[in-house]
Amino acid sequence: MVRSRNQMIQLPSALENPSLETRPPAPAHSRKRPTLGIIGGGQLARMTAQSALSLGCDVVILDDDADAPASTPAARWIRKSANDPAALCELAQAADVVALENEFVDAALLAELEERGHCVLPSAATMRIVQDKFVQKTALMTAGLQVPPFAAVDSRAELISAGERLGWPLVLKKRRDGYDGKGNATLHSAEDIDAAWERLDGYRHALYVEAFCSFQKELATIVTSSRDGSSVSYPLVETVQRDHICHTVAAPASISDAVARTAGDIARRAVEAVGGAGSFGVEMFLTEDGSVLVNELAPRVHNSGHYTIEACVCSQFENHVRAIMGWPLGSTAMRAPAAAMVNLLGHAEGPGQPQGIADCLAVAGAHLHLYGKARSRPGRKMGHITALGSTVDEALNIATRAAAPLHFGNFS
Amino acid sequence: MVRSRNQMIQLPSALENPSLETRPPAPAHSRKRPTLGIIGGGQLARMTAQSALSLGCDVVILDDDADAPASTPAARWIRKSANDPAALCELAQAADVVALENEFVDAALLAELEERGHCVLPSAATMRIVQDKFVQKTALMTAGLQVPPFAAVDSRAELISAGERLGWPLVLKKRRDGYDGKGNATLHSAEDIDAAWERLDGYRHALYVEAFCSFQKELATIVTSSRDGSSVSYPLVETVQRDHICHTVAAPASISDAVARTAGDIARRAVEAVGGAGSFGVEMFLTEDGSVLVNELAPRVHNSGHYTIEACVCSQFENHVRAIMGWPLGSTAMRAPAAAMVNLLGHAEGPGQPQGIADCLAVAGAHLHLYGKARSRPGRKMGHITALGSTVDEALNIATRAAAPLHFGNFS
């Protein structure tokens, strides 16, 4: 069961210098439309493309999924794999800046684009740190930020030893390519190891473990960093997960000003620690004893920031475009005292077009966002609803009532 | 110089029954994405398509202009003329509902689509009334609404006689296809007739005259009418024209509550009088003596309503999509005490991509909307800027400062 992956556990040298200095300057003003290339064509790219369009940018999407939600607002769609070096070159040649909507593309391929003189943001050095969660956590710890205790595990024996050291329960995670709880398994005791190791395929994938964090609340925020190193951050929000998938977001989080300041500071330092550029999602735990731990960084716009489309002066998507295009960042101030977002998840396999749209739109103040996916699957993110209000409860009530009539997928 | 156009002056029979009853019901709920067809692919279609996308609709655009701003957010673009009956059929077959972004497509062609069973909104009957400004004014007058005195003129002699009856100055206008002052000429005396008749080509185009209206303010609003006959209306705004082109919009208009109520009521009755469906722009004059006259109806989303994207809970574009798709209408309430919009017009011939974007975006609270047009021409609408504020002056100040650095077209 033991595999040597020492070379992966070794931190990339970029960690010591996460490349703020090597960040390319903004492109010289040209008289053609600025073009943003995005690796991945899901809902995050779709909403980014909608913002880019209003700022007069063209968007080129690289995604081989025929069902890619971003293909519509894009000026061009390269229907090829994001792991195909030639396709990445094609994207980079068509764009002034290459961005990404997920953390799955191999940083080595991004580094090749940079070597050819293309501008990639976030940079390959940042992505090398962030896309391996063990390396990411090491970088955050190195920067003096508190994270849940964690350890690389290369074998069953190491896992048992980690359990003795960190205590049960433990969360076993894939170091790469996990999302929405896919790639995680909770181990209540050593007896759970074999099944989890099989399920996450520890024979083929690098894994690590984290101590189970008992939290009061899950907090999140978006930090947008510009090419010149300046940054803005959005209000702290509270996220509620259901089955490891973001279910609701409440803005602002119901926390003391002191905790909000601490968490905001931690989020900015976390994004700085990896040399982030563009909008980054920062997920944090507020523990029972009032500490704030960083859970995870997302090197891109994030589900916890969708509410900013209606609730903030400049959304996470528009600021993402501004940041990577080298333009001044917009205000992150909220336009209402409170906002809430409810994710719309697929109920069953079936067509992506929901039933119940008219009943949803009859709820005053609800903002419906459908991602236009052709197929529904249980738990698949099909859209979201945002509402503003004078209190979080009022906003949450509106969004929840509007979400209720929608049904995605065939009735069984 | 005399041409017989009596058959055109005759009011269409639809005028007596502007077809609220014949409006088709909303399509049955299907499990494929709803598809909206739009005749015309300019900025109005572009912003409508952006709203439609968020509601999960596909948009198909019919426009033969290679520079059509709406081609990007559309799922499909039929690059053919809107006057080509076969192309209109192709659009109608691809869409659940056919809408339009301008009033130039011949109502007879729309009627043919309806005869083939397609849903066209606004209907051919409405468009027959609205697209001929003389017929439109007659319909408004018939509905008991006050309009500036007007008369059809088929010859120089009729024009002189109208001048004697209505008094100078007079505004000579094309009955069809005019916009942004194109198709208008102000006559200060009978001496101006010949030049104006030549310029507007009265030999080939039907013309009419209106008494020159001396106004305190130009007011406008958007009324959105649903397929079931319900309607909502937006705040009354004040528009400022420069060279016959909308320059700024201030929301709400600085008028008494009584005038706002009167004007709002007139706008709703005007749209009802023509059996409107979807968002309609209503331009009005507030005269020196405090009367409200209807200037013109636009059977579509309108420049005076662009501010609603940021300033209202549900924009004129989203409500347009909701209305013609048969969905409940959204709230037209403003989210801030005041808002202002400034149009961005081309300064010169040249590339459409402006200089000065970074300086524009550095102005906090300014919302930039560029239409992505490939070429700038003097006076061409290239984009707009909206700002919210606690007063109209504050909002106007932000929007004006953000617009100042932008330059469209080559420097000469």
PDB file of C-alpha atoms in Angstrom, chain B residues 106-247:
ATOM      1  CA  ASP B 106     -42.951  45.611 -41.103  1.00  0.00           C
ATOM      2  CA  ALA B 107     -46.090  44.733 -39.118  1.00  0.00           C
ATOM      3  CA  ALA B 108     -47.414  42.877 -42.174  1.00  0.00           C
ATOM      4  CA  LEU B 109     -44.502  40.436 -41.906  1.00  0.00           C
ATOM      5  CA  LEU B 110     -45.234  39.971 -38.201  1.00  0.00           C
ATOM      6  CA  ALA B 111     -48.878  39.302 -39.032  1.00  0.00           C
ATOM      7  CA  GLU B 112     -47.752  36.543 -41.395  1.00  0.00           C
ATOM      8  CA  LEU B 113     -45.854  34.914 -38.530  1.00  0.00           C
ATOM      9  CA  GLU B 114     -48.971  35.095 -36.375  1.00  0.00           C
ATOM     10  CA  GLU B 115     -51.052  33.550 -39.149  1.00  0.00           C
ATOM     11  CA  ARG B 116     -48.638  30.630 -39.169  1.00  0.00           C
ATOM     12  CA  GLY B 117     -49.349  30.136 -35.473  1.00  0.00           C
ATOM     13  CA  HIS B 118     -46.265  31.807 -34.003  1.00  0.00           C
ATOM     14  CA  CYS B 119     -46.450  33.980 -30.916  1.00  0.00           C
ATOM     15  CA  VAL B 120     -45.241  37.537 -31.616  1.00  0.00           C
ATOM     16  CA  LEU B 121     -45.042  40.057 -28.749  1.00  0.00           C
ATOM     17  CA  PRO B 122     -45.795  42.901 -29.051  1.00  0.00           C
ATOM     18  CA  SER B 123     -48.388  41.672 -31.550  1.00  0.00           C
ATOM     19  CA  ALA B 124     -48.538  42.642 -35.231  1.00  0.00           C
ATOM     20  CA  ALA B 125     -51.677  44.678 -34.437  1.00  0.00           C
ATOM     21  CA  THR B 126     -49.779  46.670 -31.796  1.00  0.00           C
ATOM     22  CA  MET B 127     -46.800  47.160 -34.074  1.00  0.00           C
ATOM     23  CA  ARG B 128     -49.047  48.327 -36.933  1.00  0.00           C
ATOM     24  CA  ILE B 129     -50.232  51.126 -34.668  1.00  0.00           C
ATOM     25  CA  VAL B 130     -46.947  52.039 -33.019  1.00  0.00           C
ATOM     26  CA  GLN B 131     -44.537  51.896 -35.943  1.00  0.00           C
ATOM     27  CA  ASP B 132     -46.375  54.618 -37.859  1.00  0.00           C
ATOM     28  CA  LYS B 133     -46.094  57.645 -35.597  1.00  0.00           C
ATOM     29  CA  PHE B 134     -49.099  59.315 -37.167  1.00  0.00           C
ATOM     30  CA  VAL B 135     -51.251  56.254 -36.516  1.00  0.00           C
ATOM     31  CA  GLN B 136     -49.734  55.959 -33.023  1.00  0.00           C
ATOM     32  CA  LYS B 137     -50.644  59.559 -32.168  1.00  0.00           C
ATOM     33  CA  THR B 138     -54.130  59.058 -33.551  1.00  0.00           C
ATOM     34  CA  ALA B 139     -54.544  55.988 -31.336  1.00  0.00           C
ATOM     35  CA  LEU B 140     -53.355  57.874 -28.256  1.00  0.00           C
ATOM     36  CA  MET B 141     -55.701  60.767 -29.009  1.00  0.00           C
ATOM     37  CA  THR B 142     -58.573  58.348 -29.587  1.00  0.00           C
ATOM     38  CA  ALA B 143     -57.882  56.884 -26.129  1.00  0.00           C
ATOM     39  CA  GLY B 144     -58.368  60.358 -24.656  1.00  0.00           C
ATOM     40  CA  LEU B 145     -54.693  61.119 -24.082  1.00  0.00           C
ATOM     41  CA  GLN B 146     -53.229  64.530 -24.799  1.00  0.00           C
ATOM     42  CA  VAL B 147     -50.576  64.704 -27.529  1.00  0.00           C
ATOM     43  CA  PRO B 148     -49.007  67.724 -29.258  1.00  0.00           C
ATOM     44  CA  PRO B 149     -51.271  68.873 -32.145  1.00  0.00           C
ATOM     45  CA  PHE B 150     -50.322  66.984 -35.309  1.00  0.00           C
ATOM     46  CA  ALA B 151     -51.409  66.519 -38.905  1.00  0.00           C
ATOM     47  CA  ALA B 152     -50.584  64.285 -41.834  1.00  0.00           C
ATOM     48  CA  VAL B 153     -48.971  66.206 -44.687  1.00  0.00           C
ATOM     49  CA  ASP B 154     -48.797  64.847 -48.185  1.00  0.00           C
ATOM     50  CA  SER B 155     -47.615  67.946 -49.961  1.00  0.00           C
ATOM     51  CA  ARG B 156     -46.013  71.345 -49.585  1.00  0.00           C
ATOM     52  CA  ALA B 157     -49.457  72.944 -49.742  1.00  0.00           C
ATOM     53  CA  GLU B 158     -50.712  70.789 -46.866  1.00  0.00           C
ATOM     54  CA  LEU B 159     -47.615  71.690 -44.907  1.00  0.00           C
ATOM     55  CA  ILE B 160     -48.192  75.442 -45.362  1.00  0.00           C
ATOM     56  CA  SER B 161     -51.801  75.001 -44.370  1.00  0.00           C
ATOM     57  CA  ALA B 162     -50.736  72.990 -41.266  1.00  0.00           C
ATOM     58  CA  GLY B 163     -48.300  75.782 -40.366  1.00  0.00           C
ATOM     59  CA  GLU B 164     -51.115  78.325 -40.530  1.00  0.00           C
ATOM     60  CA  ARG B 165     -53.369  76.087 -38.429  1.00  0.00           C
ATOM     61  CA  LEU B 166     -50.837  74.857 -35.802  1.00  0.00           C
ATOM     62  CA  GLY B 167     -48.497  77.864 -35.840  1.00  0.00           C
ATOM     63  CA  TRP B 168     -44.707  77.966 -36.406  1.00  0.00           C
ATOM     64  CA  PRO B 169     -42.295  76.463 -35.502  1.00  0.00           C
ATOM     65  CA  LEU B 170     -43.416  73.013 -36.628  1.00  0.00           C
ATOM     66  CA  VAL B 171     -41.598  69.694 -36.452  1.00  0.00           C
ATOM     67  CA  LEU B 172     -41.733  67.715 -39.677  1.00  0.00           C
ATOM     68  CA  LYS B 173     -41.248  63.986 -39.044  1.00  0.00           C
ATOM     69  CA  LYS B 174     -41.075  60.741 -40.924  1.00  0.00           C
ATOM     70  CA  ARG B 175     -44.032  58.583 -39.973  1.00  0.00           C
ATOM     71  CA  ARG B 176     -41.827  55.478 -39.848  1.00  0.00           C
ATOM     72  CA  ASP B 177     -38.266  54.419 -39.101  1.00  0.00           C
ATOM     73  CA  GLY B 178     -37.080  57.580 -37.347  1.00  0.00           C
ATOM     74  CA  TYR B 179     -34.968  57.386 -34.176  1.00  0.00           C
ATOM     75  CA  ASP B 180     -32.641  59.636 -32.175  1.00  0.00           C
ATOM     76  CA  GLY B 181     -33.757  62.693 -34.168  1.00  0.00           C
ATOM     77  CA  LYS B 182     -32.994  60.972 -37.467  1.00  0.00           C
ATOM     78  CA  GLY B 183     -36.146  61.630 -39.472  1.00  0.00           C
ATOM     79  CA  ASN B 184     -37.061  64.954 -37.812  1.00  0.00           C
ATOM     80  CA  ALA B 185     -36.678  68.547 -39.012  1.00  0.00           C
ATOM     81  CA  THR B 186     -37.712  71.732 -37.239  1.00  0.00           C
ATOM     82  CA  LEU B 187     -39.382  74.316 -39.486  1.00  0.00           C
ATOM     83  CA  HIS B 188     -39.244  77.882 -38.191  1.00  0.00           C
ATOM     84  CA  SER B 189     -41.312  79.242 -41.068  1.00  0.00           C
ATOM     85  CA  ALA B 190     -42.643  78.262 -44.483  1.00  0.00           C
ATOM     86  CA  GLU B 191     -39.205  79.113 -45.871  1.00  0.00           C
ATOM     87  CA  ASP B 192     -37.711  76.016 -44.256  1.00  0.00           C
ATOM     88  CA  ILE B 193     -40.153  73.657 -45.968  1.00  0.00           C
ATOM     89  CA  ASP B 194     -38.301  72.877 -49.179  1.00  0.00           C
ATOM     90  CA  ALA B 195     -34.989  72.006 -47.562  1.00  0.00           C
ATOM     91  CA  ALA B 196     -36.688  69.858 -44.915  1.00  0.00           C
ATOM     92  CA  TRP B 197     -38.871  68.111 -47.488  1.00  0.00           C
ATOM     93  CA  GLU B 198     -35.740  67.278 -49.474  1.00  0.00           C
ATOM     94  CA  ARG B 199     -33.775  66.133 -46.449  1.00  0.00           C
ATOM     95  CA  LEU B 200     -36.514  63.816 -45.175  1.00  0.00           C
ATOM     96  CA  ASP B 201     -37.277  62.795 -48.768  1.00  0.00           C
ATOM     97  CA  GLY B 202     -40.970  63.554 -48.614  1.00  0.00           C
ATOM     98  CA  TYR B 203     -41.275  62.288 -52.182  1.00  0.00           C
ATOM     99  CA  ARG B 204     -40.651  58.730 -50.999  1.00  0.00           C
ATOM    100  CA  HIS B 205     -41.513  58.749 -47.288  1.00  0.00           C
ATOM    101  CA  ALA B 206     -44.805  59.466 -45.565  1.00  0.00           C
ATOM    102  CA  LEU B 207     -44.380  62.517 -43.334  1.00  0.00           C
ATOM    103  CA  TYR B 208     -46.442  64.323 -40.728  1.00  0.00           C
ATOM    104  CA  VAL B 209     -46.066  67.505 -38.706  1.00  0.00           C
ATOM    105  CA  GLU B 210     -46.361  68.228 -35.024  1.00  0.00           C
ATOM    106  CA  ALA B 211     -46.711  71.549 -33.256  1.00  0.00           C
ATOM    107  CA  PHE B 212     -43.446  72.414 -31.521  1.00  0.00           C
ATOM    108  CA  CYS B 213     -43.973  71.615 -27.849  1.00  0.00           C
ATOM    109  CA  SER B 214     -42.403  74.028 -25.417  1.00  0.00           C
ATOM    110  CA  PHE B 215     -41.779  71.940 -22.334  1.00  0.00           C
ATOM    111  CA  GLN B 216     -40.412  72.348 -18.796  1.00  0.00           C
ATOM    112  CA  LYS B 217     -39.082  68.811 -18.698  1.00  0.00           C
ATOM    113  CA  GLU B 218     -39.053  65.656 -20.742  1.00  0.00           C
ATOM    114  CA  LEU B 219     -40.353  62.774 -18.662  1.00  0.00           C
ATOM    115  CA  ALA B 220     -40.246  59.066 -19.391  1.00  0.00           C
ATOM    116  CA  THR B 221     -41.156  55.783 -17.812  1.00  0.00           C
ATOM    117  CA  ILE B 222     -41.231  52.098 -18.594  1.00  0.00           C
ATOM    118  CA  VAL B 223     -44.497  50.161 -18.415  1.00  0.00           C
ATOM    119  CA  THR B 224     -44.257  46.371 -18.577  1.00  0.00           C
ATOM    120  CA  SER B 225     -47.433  44.535 -19.582  1.00  0.00           C
ATOM    121  CA  SER B 226     -47.769  40.821 -19.112  1.00  0.00           C
ATOM    122  CA  ARG B 227     -49.509  38.329 -21.366  1.00  0.00           C
ATOM    123  CA  ASP B 228     -52.400  38.143 -18.925  1.00  0.00           C
ATOM    124  CA  GLY B 229     -52.962  41.908 -19.148  1.00  0.00           C
ATOM    125  CA  SER B 230     -51.449  42.781 -15.755  1.00  0.00           C
ATOM    126  CA  SER B 231     -48.823  45.483 -15.786  1.00  0.00           C
ATOM    127  CA  VAL B 232     -46.215  47.218 -13.640  1.00  0.00           C
ATOM    128  CA  SER B 233     -44.592  50.583 -14.131  1.00  0.00           C
ATOM    129  CA  TYR B 234     -41.264  52.063 -13.166  1.00  0.00           C
ATOM    130  CA  PRO B 235     -40.573  55.423 -11.532  1.00  0.00           C
ATOM    131  CA  LEU B 236     -40.997  58.551 -13.634  1.00  0.00           C
ATOM    132  CA  VAL B 237     -37.610  59.789 -14.807  1.00  0.00           C
ATOM    133  CA  GLU B 238     -36.371  62.997 -16.375  1.00  0.00           C
ATOM    134  CA  THR B 239     -34.473  62.690 -19.627  1.00  0.00           C
ATOM    135  CA  VAL B 240     -32.132  65.249 -21.084  1.00  0.00           C
ATOM    136  CA  GLN B 241     -31.577  65.089 -24.846  1.00  0.00           C
ATOM    137  CA  ARG B 242     -28.606  66.581 -26.669  1.00  0.00           C
ATOM    138  CA  ASP B 243     -28.848  66.813 -30.459  1.00  0.00           C
ATOM    139  CA  HIS B 244     -32.037  64.693 -30.273  1.00  0.00           C
ATOM    140  CA  ILE B 245     -30.167  61.833 -28.562  1.00  0.00           C
ATOM    141  CA  CYS B 246     -30.794  60.809 -24.980  1.00  0.00           C
ATOM    142  CA  HIS B 247     -27.869  62.162 -22.988  1.00  0.00           C
TER     143      HIS B 247
END
